[in-house]
PDB file of C-alpha atoms and ligand atoms in Angstrom:
ATOM      1  CA  UNK A   1      92.494-211.849 245.128  1.00 98.00           C
ATOM      2  CA  UNK A   2      93.234-212.721 241.540  1.00 98.00           C
ATOM      3  CA  UNK A   3      95.215-210.389 239.268  1.00 98.00           C
ATOM      4  CA  UNK A   4      94.139-209.807 235.712  1.00 98.00           C
ATOM      5  CA  UNK A   5      96.421-207.646 233.595  1.00 98.00           C
ATOM      6  CA  UNK A   6      94.649-204.741 231.914  1.00 98.00           C
ATOM      7  CA  UNK A   7      96.381-204.600 228.529  1.00 98.00           C
ATOM      8  CA  UNK A   8      96.537-206.007 224.999  1.00 98.00           C
ATOM      9  CA  UNK A   9     100.333-205.738 224.954  1.00 98.00           C
ATOM     10  CA  UNK A  10     101.754-209.240 224.418  1.00 98.00           C
ATOM     11  CA  UNK A  11     105.262-208.340 225.664  1.00 98.00           C
ATOM     12  CA  UNK A  12     103.898-207.044 228.989  1.00 97.00           C
ATOM     13  CA  UNK A  13     101.571-210.027 229.400  1.00 98.00           C
ATOM     14  CA  UNK A  14     104.398-212.508 228.752  1.00 97.00           C
ATOM     15  CA  UNK A  15     106.774-210.775 231.194  1.00 97.00           C
ATOM     16  CA  UNK A  16     104.201-210.647 234.014  1.00 97.00           C
ATOM     17  CA  UNK A  17     103.109-214.233 233.312  1.00 96.00           C
ATOM     18  CA  UNK A  18     106.714-215.402 233.796  1.00 95.00           C
ATOM     19  CA  UNK A  19     106.543-213.922 237.315  1.00 95.00           C
ATOM     20  CA  UNK A  20     103.296-215.815 238.011  1.00 95.00           C
ATOM     21  CA  UNK A  21     101.290-212.585 238.215  1.00 96.00           C
ATOM     22  CA  UNK A  22      98.722-213.183 235.482  1.00 98.00           C
ATOM     23  CA  UNK A  23      95.507-214.971 236.457  1.00 98.00           C
ATOM     24  CA  UNK A  24      93.770-213.502 233.414  1.00 98.00           C
ATOM     25  CA  UNK A  25      93.686-210.555 231.007  1.00 98.00           C
ATOM     26  CA  UNK A  26      91.201-207.775 230.262  1.00 98.00           C
ATOM     27  CA  UNK A  27      91.094-205.729 227.094  1.00 98.00           C
ATOM     28  CA  UNK A  28      88.774-203.013 225.826  1.00 98.00           C
ATOM     29  CA  UNK A  29      88.461-201.191 222.486  1.00 98.00           C
ATOM     30  CA  UNK A  30      90.819-198.416 223.689  1.00 98.00           C
ATOM     31  CA  UNK A  31      93.508-200.937 224.699  1.00 98.00           C
ATOM     32  CA  UNK A  32      93.137-202.757 221.342  1.00 98.00           C
ATOM     33  CA  UNK A  33      93.546-199.414 219.528  1.00 98.00           C
ATOM     34  CA  UNK A  34      96.632-198.652 221.665  1.00 97.00           C
ATOM     35  CA  UNK A  35      98.178-202.039 220.745  1.00 97.00           C
ATOM     36  CA  UNK A  36      97.862-201.252 217.024  1.00 97.00           C
ATOM     37  CA  UNK A  37      96.995-204.939 216.474  1.00 97.00           C
ATOM     38  CA  UNK A  38      94.105-206.677 214.718  1.00 98.00           C
ATOM     39  CA  UNK A  39      91.465-207.386 217.416  1.00 98.00           C
ATOM     40  CA  UNK A  40      90.780-211.016 216.482  1.00 98.00           C
ATOM     41  CA  UNK A  41      94.462-211.900 215.971  1.00 98.00           C
ATOM     42  CA  UNK A  42      95.696-210.336 219.205  1.00 98.00           C
ATOM     43  CA  UNK A  43      92.823-211.870 221.200  1.00 98.00           C
ATOM     44  CA  UNK A  44      93.701-215.343 219.898  1.00 98.00           C
ATOM     45  CA  UNK A  45      97.368-214.743 220.711  1.00 98.00           C
ATOM     46  CA  UNK A  46      96.618-213.632 224.286  1.00 98.00           C
ATOM     47  CA  UNK A  47      94.278-216.611 224.802  1.00 98.00           C
ATOM     48  CA  UNK A  48      97.026-219.000 223.683  1.00 98.00           C
ATOM     49  CA  UNK A  49      99.573-217.333 225.968  1.00 97.00           C
ATOM     50  CA  UNK A  50      97.594-217.401 229.218  1.00 97.00           C
ATOM     51  CA  UNK A  51      95.389-220.164 230.563  1.00 96.00           C
ATOM     52  CA  UNK A  52      93.100-217.859 232.576  1.00 98.00           C
ATOM     53  CA  UNK A  53      90.091-215.832 231.396  1.00 98.00           C
ATOM     54  CA  UNK A  54      90.640-213.208 228.674  1.00 98.00           C
ATOM     55  CA  UNK A  55      87.989-210.482 228.339  1.00 98.00           C
ATOM     56  CA  UNK A  56      87.226-209.338 224.791  1.00 98.00           C
ATOM     57  CA  UNK A  57      84.655-206.572 224.357  1.00 98.00           C
ATOM     58  CA  UNK A  58      81.786-206.373 221.871  1.00 98.00           C
ATOM     59  CA  UNK A  59      81.417-203.108 219.976  1.00 98.00           C
ATOM     60  CA  UNK A  60      77.743-203.314 218.934  1.00 98.00           C
ATOM     61  CA  UNK A  61      75.195-201.260 220.877  1.00 98.00           C
ATOM     62  CA  UNK A  62      72.092-203.424 220.273  1.00 98.00           C
ATOM     63  CA  UNK A  63      71.510-206.794 221.934  1.00 98.00           C
ATOM     64  CA  UNK A  64      71.042-208.952 218.791  1.00 98.00           C
ATOM     65  CA  UNK A  65      74.356-207.761 217.294  1.00 98.00           C
ATOM     66  CA  UNK A  66      76.078-207.989 220.689  1.00 98.00           C
ATOM     67  CA  UNK A  67      74.932-211.624 220.852  1.00 98.00           C
ATOM     68  CA  UNK A  68      76.297-212.300 217.370  1.00 98.00           C
ATOM     69  CA  UNK A  69      79.634-210.621 218.155  1.00 98.00           C
ATOM     70  CA  UNK A  70      79.801-212.322 221.552  1.00 98.00           C
ATOM     71  CA  UNK A  71      79.291-215.776 220.058  1.00 98.00           C
ATOM     72  CA  UNK A  72      82.013-215.070 217.471  1.00 98.00           C
ATOM     73  CA  UNK A  73      84.439-213.908 220.168  1.00 98.00           C
ATOM     74  CA  UNK A  74      83.621-216.884 222.426  1.00 98.00           C
ATOM     75  CA  UNK A  75      84.425-219.260 219.557  1.00 98.00           C
ATOM     76  CA  UNK A  76      87.994-217.907 219.319  1.00 98.00           C
ATOM     77  CA  UNK A  77      89.212-219.825 222.389  1.00 98.00           C
ATOM     78  CA  UNK A  78      87.882-221.661 225.440  1.00 98.00           C
ATOM     79  CA  UNK A  79      89.114-218.941 227.811  1.00 98.00           C
ATOM     80  CA  UNK A  80      87.382-215.970 226.157  1.00 98.00           C
ATOM     81  CA  UNK A  81      85.053-213.950 228.391  1.00 98.00           C
ATOM     82  CA  UNK A  82      82.691-211.680 226.453  1.00 98.00           C
ATOM     83  CA  UNK A  83      82.734-208.117 227.739  1.00 98.00           C
ATOM     84  CA  UNK A  84      79.447-206.205 227.464  1.00 98.00           C
ATOM     85  CA  UNK A  85      78.575-202.611 228.380  1.00 98.00           C
ATOM     86  CA  UNK A  86      76.280-201.970 231.340  1.00 98.00           C
ATOM     87  CA  UNK A  87      73.294-200.804 229.284  1.00 98.00           C
ATOM     88  CA  UNK A  88      69.807-202.248 228.932  1.00 98.00           C
ATOM     89  CA  UNK A  89      70.888-203.869 225.641  1.00 98.00           C
ATOM     90  CA  UNK A  90      74.057-205.163 227.301  1.00 98.00           C
ATOM     91  CA  UNK A  91      72.000-206.808 230.051  1.00 98.00           C
ATOM     92  CA  UNK A  92      69.810-208.537 227.443  1.00 98.00           C
ATOM     93  CA  UNK A  93      72.926-209.818 225.673  1.00 98.00           C
ATOM     94  CA  UNK A  94      74.345-210.946 229.034  1.00 98.00           C
ATOM     95  CA  UNK A  95      71.210-212.972 229.719  1.00 98.00           C
ATOM     96  CA  UNK A  96      71.404-214.566 226.242  1.00 98.00           C
ATOM     97  CA  UNK A  97      75.109-215.407 226.329  1.00 98.00           C
ATOM     98  CA  UNK A  98      74.777-216.797 229.869  1.00 98.00           C
ATOM     99  CA  UNK A  99      71.988-219.083 228.609  1.00 98.00           C
ATOM    100  CA  UNK A 100      74.425-220.303 225.926  1.00 98.00           C
ATOM    101  CA  UNK A 101      76.984-221.139 228.650  1.00 98.00           C
ATOM    102  CA  UNK A 102      79.290-218.273 227.596  1.00 98.00           C
ATOM    103  CA  UNK A 103      81.137-216.346 230.322  1.00 98.00           C
ATOM    104  CA  UNK A 104      80.517-212.594 230.503  1.00 98.00           C
ATOM    105  CA  UNK A 105      82.129-209.500 231.991  1.00 99.00           C
ATOM    106  CA  UNK A 106      79.711-206.585 232.326  1.00 98.00           C
ATOM    107  CA  UNK A 107      81.773-203.429 232.138  1.00 98.00           C
ATOM    108  CA  UNK A 108      81.475-199.675 232.755  1.00 98.00           C
ATOM    109  CA  UNK A 109      79.755-200.157 236.129  1.00 98.00           C
ATOM    110  CA  UNK A 110      79.544-196.946 238.150  1.00 98.00           C
ATOM    111  CA  UNK A 111      76.789-197.691 240.683  1.00 98.00           C
ATOM    112  CA  UNK A 112      75.772-200.502 243.021  1.00 98.00           C
ATOM    113  CA  UNK A 113      72.332-200.636 241.384  1.00 98.00           C
ATOM    114  CA  UNK A 114      73.960-201.251 237.989  1.00 98.00           C
ATOM    115  CA  UNK A 115      75.998-204.032 239.588  1.00 98.00           C
ATOM    116  CA  UNK A 116      72.844-205.563 241.067  1.00 98.00           C
ATOM    117  CA  UNK A 117      71.237-205.649 237.611  1.00 98.00           C
ATOM    118  CA  UNK A 118      74.319-207.279 236.059  1.00 98.00           C
ATOM    119  CA  UNK A 119      74.291-210.012 238.715  1.00 98.00           C
ATOM    120  CA  UNK A 120      70.584-210.640 238.092  1.00 98.00           C
ATOM    121  CA  UNK A 121      71.349-210.956 234.351  1.00 98.00           C
ATOM    122  CA  UNK A 122      73.830-213.728 235.203  1.00 98.00           C
ATOM    123  CA  UNK A 123      77.122-211.894 234.652  1.00 98.00           C
ATOM    124  CA  UNK A 124      80.209-213.953 235.444  1.00 98.00           C
ATOM    125  CA  UNK A 125      82.133-210.770 236.292  1.00 99.00           C
ATOM    126  CA  UNK A 126      81.121-207.192 237.067  1.00 99.00           C
ATOM    127  CA  UNK A 127      83.672-204.447 236.332  1.00 98.00           C
ATOM    128  CA  UNK A 128      83.242-201.422 238.630  1.00 98.00           C
ATOM    129  CA  UNK A 129      85.534-198.568 237.485  1.00 98.00           C
ATOM    130  CA  UNK A 130      87.303-197.118 240.516  1.00 98.00           C
ATOM    131  CA  UNK A 131      89.696-194.621 238.918  1.00 98.00           C
ATOM    132  CA  UNK A 132      87.083-192.962 236.710  1.00 98.00           C
ATOM    133  CA  UNK A 133      84.869-192.366 239.793  1.00 98.00           C
ATOM    134  CA  UNK A 134      87.848-190.986 241.733  1.00 97.00           C
ATOM    135  CA  UNK A 135      88.491-188.652 238.781  1.00 97.00           C
ATOM    136  CA  UNK A 136      85.058-187.114 239.463  1.00 98.00           C
ATOM    137  CA  UNK A 137      85.769-186.726 243.180  1.00 97.00           C
ATOM    138  CA  UNK A 138      83.564-189.736 244.065  1.00 97.00           C
ATOM    139  CA  UNK A 139      85.077-192.492 246.238  1.00 96.00           C
ATOM    140  CA  UNK A 140      85.414-195.407 243.804  1.00 97.00           C
ATOM    141  CA  UNK A 141      86.308-197.829 246.570  1.00 98.00           C
ATOM    142  CA  UNK A 142      82.906-197.343 248.203  1.00 98.00           C
ATOM    143  CA  UNK A 143      81.392-198.961 245.105  1.00 98.00           C
ATOM    144  CA  UNK A 144      83.536-202.067 245.587  1.00 98.00           C
ATOM    145  CA  UNK A 145      82.524-202.227 249.261  1.00 98.00           C
ATOM    146  CA  UNK A 146      78.823-201.811 248.454  1.00 98.00           C
ATOM    147  CA  UNK A 147      78.870-204.445 245.724  1.00 98.00           C
ATOM    148  CA  UNK A 148      80.587-206.878 248.107  1.00 98.00           C
ATOM    149  CA  UNK A 149      77.798-206.373 250.671  1.00 98.00           C
ATOM    150  CA  UNK A 150      74.991-206.676 248.110  1.00 98.00           C
ATOM    151  CA  UNK A 151      76.398-209.794 246.418  1.00 98.00           C
ATOM    152  CA  UNK A 152      77.014-211.461 249.779  1.00 98.00           C
ATOM    153  CA  UNK A 153      73.527-210.471 251.046  1.00 98.00           C
ATOM    154  CA  UNK A 154      71.871-212.360 248.199  1.00 98.00           C
ATOM    155  CA  UNK A 155      74.449-215.039 247.390  1.00 98.00           C
ATOM    156  CA  UNK A 156      75.157-213.788 243.857  1.00 98.00           C
ATOM    157  CA  UNK A 157      78.047-215.673 242.290  1.00 98.00           C
ATOM    158  CA  UNK A 158      79.037-212.784 240.008  1.00 98.00           C
ATOM    159  CA  UNK A 159      82.683-211.988 240.693  1.00 98.00           C
ATOM    160  CA  UNK A 160      83.700-208.415 241.482  1.00 98.00           C
ATOM    161  CA  UNK A 161      86.446-207.500 239.011  1.00 98.00           C
ATOM    162  CA  UNK A 162      87.753-204.141 240.202  1.00 98.00           C
ATOM    163  CA  UNK A 163      88.757-202.076 237.157  1.00 98.00           C
ATOM    164  CA  UNK A 164      90.155-198.664 236.267  1.00 98.00           C
ATOM    165  CA  UNK A 165      92.864-199.167 238.864  1.00 98.00           C
ATOM    166  CA  UNK A 166      95.468-196.424 238.913  1.00 97.00           C
ATOM    167  CA  UNK A 167      97.696-197.067 241.955  1.00 97.00           C
ATOM    168  CA  UNK A 168      99.154-199.580 244.387  1.00 97.00           C
ATOM    169  CA  UNK A 169      96.838-198.157 247.046  1.00 97.00           C
ATOM    170  CA  UNK A 170      93.831-199.007 244.856  1.00 98.00           C
ATOM    171  CA  UNK A 171      95.057-202.621 244.687  1.00 98.00           C
ATOM    172  CA  UNK A 172      95.473-202.847 248.467  1.00 98.00           C
ATOM    173  CA  UNK A 173      92.074-201.267 249.150  1.00 98.00           C
ATOM    174  CA  UNK A 174      90.412-203.683 246.688  1.00 98.00           C
ATOM    175  CA  UNK A 175      91.955-206.654 248.486  1.00 98.00           C
ATOM    176  CA  UNK A 176      90.770-205.296 251.846  1.00 98.00           C
ATOM    177  CA  UNK A 177      87.264-204.688 250.471  1.00 98.00           C
ATOM    178  CA  UNK A 178      87.019-208.284 249.230  1.00 98.00           C
ATOM    179  CA  UNK A 179      87.128-207.793 245.452  1.00 98.00           C
ATOM    180  CA  UNK A 180      87.448-211.197 243.773  1.00 98.00           C
ATOM    181  CA  UNK A 181      89.758-209.871 241.059  1.00 98.00           C
ATOM    182  CA  UNK A 182      91.638-206.659 240.316  1.00 98.00           C
ATOM    183  CA  UNK A 183      92.506-205.869 236.723  1.00 98.00           C
ATOM    184  CA  UNK A 184      95.679-203.833 236.867  1.00 98.00           C
ATOM    185  CA  UNK A 185      97.746-202.001 234.223  1.00 98.00           C
ATOM    186  CA  UNK A 186     101.230-203.574 233.761  1.00 98.00           C
ATOM    187  CA  UNK A 187     103.061-200.531 235.192  1.00 97.00           C
ATOM    188  CA  UNK A 188     101.000-200.604 238.412  1.00 98.00           C
ATOM    189  CA  UNK A 189     101.349-204.403 238.719  1.00 97.00           C
ATOM    190  CA  UNK A 190     105.141-204.221 238.356  1.00 96.00           C
ATOM    191  CA  UNK A 191     105.240-201.341 240.860  1.00 96.00           C
ATOM    192  CA  UNK A 192     103.585-203.429 243.603  1.00 97.00           C
ATOM    193  CA  UNK A 193     106.874-205.224 244.321  1.00 96.00           C
ATOM    194  CA  UNK A 194     108.708-202.002 245.146  1.00 96.00           C
ATOM    195  CA  UNK A 195     109.487-200.774 248.657  1.00 97.00           C
ATOM    196  CA  UNK A 196     112.346-198.425 249.559  1.00 97.00           C
ATOM    197  CA  UNK A 197     113.185-200.480 252.683  1.00 98.00           C
ATOM    198  CA  UNK A 198     113.543-203.600 250.499  1.00 98.00           C
ATOM    199  CA  UNK A 199     116.013-201.722 248.272  1.00 98.00           C
ATOM    200  CA  UNK A 200     117.934-200.285 251.240  1.00 98.00           C
ATOM    201  CA  UNK A 201     118.026-203.656 253.026  1.00 98.00           C
ATOM    202  CA  UNK A 202     119.274-205.470 249.950  1.00 98.00           C
ATOM    203  CA  UNK A 203     121.970-202.845 249.379  1.00 98.00           C
ATOM    204  CA  UNK A 204     123.218-203.311 252.974  1.00 98.00           C
ATOM    205  CA  UNK A 205     123.185-207.119 252.678  1.00 98.00           C
ATOM    206  CA  UNK A 206     125.178-206.958 249.449  1.00 98.00           C
ATOM    207  CA  UNK A 207     127.745-204.569 250.928  1.00 98.00           C
ATOM    208  CA  UNK A 208     128.273-206.881 253.936  1.00 98.00           C
ATOM    209  CA  UNK A 209     128.430-209.965 251.705  1.00 98.00           C
ATOM    210  CA  UNK A 210     131.099-208.294 249.577  1.00 98.00           C
ATOM    211  CA  UNK A 211     133.229-207.847 252.714  1.00 98.00           C
ATOM    212  CA  UNK A 212     133.236-211.617 253.403  1.00 98.00           C
ATOM    213  CA  UNK A 213     134.932-212.283 250.064  1.00 98.00           C
ATOM    214  CA  UNK A 214     132.775-215.399 249.665  1.00 98.00           C
ATOM    215  CA  UNK A 215     130.781-216.720 246.684  1.00 97.00           C
ATOM    216  CA  UNK A 216     127.908-219.206 246.700  1.00 98.00           C
ATOM    217  CA  UNK A 217     128.741-220.625 243.234  1.00 97.00           C
TER     218      UNK A 217
HETATM  219  C1  E4P B 301      89.089-202.907 232.238  1.00 63.13           C
HETATM  220  O1  E4P B 301      88.297-203.808 232.135  1.00 63.13           O
HETATM  221  C2  E4P B 301      88.728-201.503 232.015  1.00 63.13           C
HETATM  222  O2  E4P B 301      88.321-201.307 230.717  1.00 63.13           O
HETATM  223  C3  E4P B 301      89.876-200.609 232.403  1.00 63.13           C
HETATM  224  O3  E4P B 301      90.325-200.991 233.686  1.00 63.13           O
HETATM  225  C4  E4P B 301      89.556-199.144 232.357  1.00 63.13           C
HETATM  226  O4  E4P B 301      90.630-198.418 232.896  1.00 63.13           O
HETATM  227  P1  E4P B 301      90.783-196.828 232.687  1.00 63.13           P
HETATM  228  O5  E4P B 301      89.660-196.151 233.370  1.00 63.13           O
HETATM  229  O6  E4P B 301      92.102-196.511 233.305  1.00 63.13           O
HETATM  230  O7  E4P B 301      90.758-196.604 231.197  1.00 63.13           O
END
């Protein structure tokens, strides 16, 4: 499973990239607002920093303007993926951008039927939102599992990009369910490395090493 980092924060992206944990980046209008940066400038900067796909979201609500915005965003860098909302207009824009050879990420997916429509419109990625479903008491992971079955049943090449991930358990469940990608907030991604037995084991090794009085260097 690939890891995309779900942020527009350059410092976080750089740090995680140095650990080899960034296969791509996803942003959305809320994350751009949180960064306090100019959308176009920060998108170009992220695209130059990472070689993998970088999702940048349109803000228009009608297909013709989405197409115009999408083409502008795609021209910023070779690795831009145009993010479109899962609406009827978004599906039309997805069809149009796909015909232009532009990669798309159809976002705000909350049902398997929506995901089926996005695949039929040629989406490169579908973004099912796990955490926001869990917030409503609905099992978000079931959506990932259902999309996996449907896409495999019909040989759709649309990649399942699990989004709205809130915990390490979400990441593990996505991997078990066969998500192609998980887009993960930096704090959750950094937290995946932690285990109390790793910490305890390392502490014991260091204490014993100290007793030997030796040094490797
Ligand atoms: C990424 O593509 C999504 O926009 C993001 O994962 C949403 O996460 P949230 O539900 O925690 O805002």
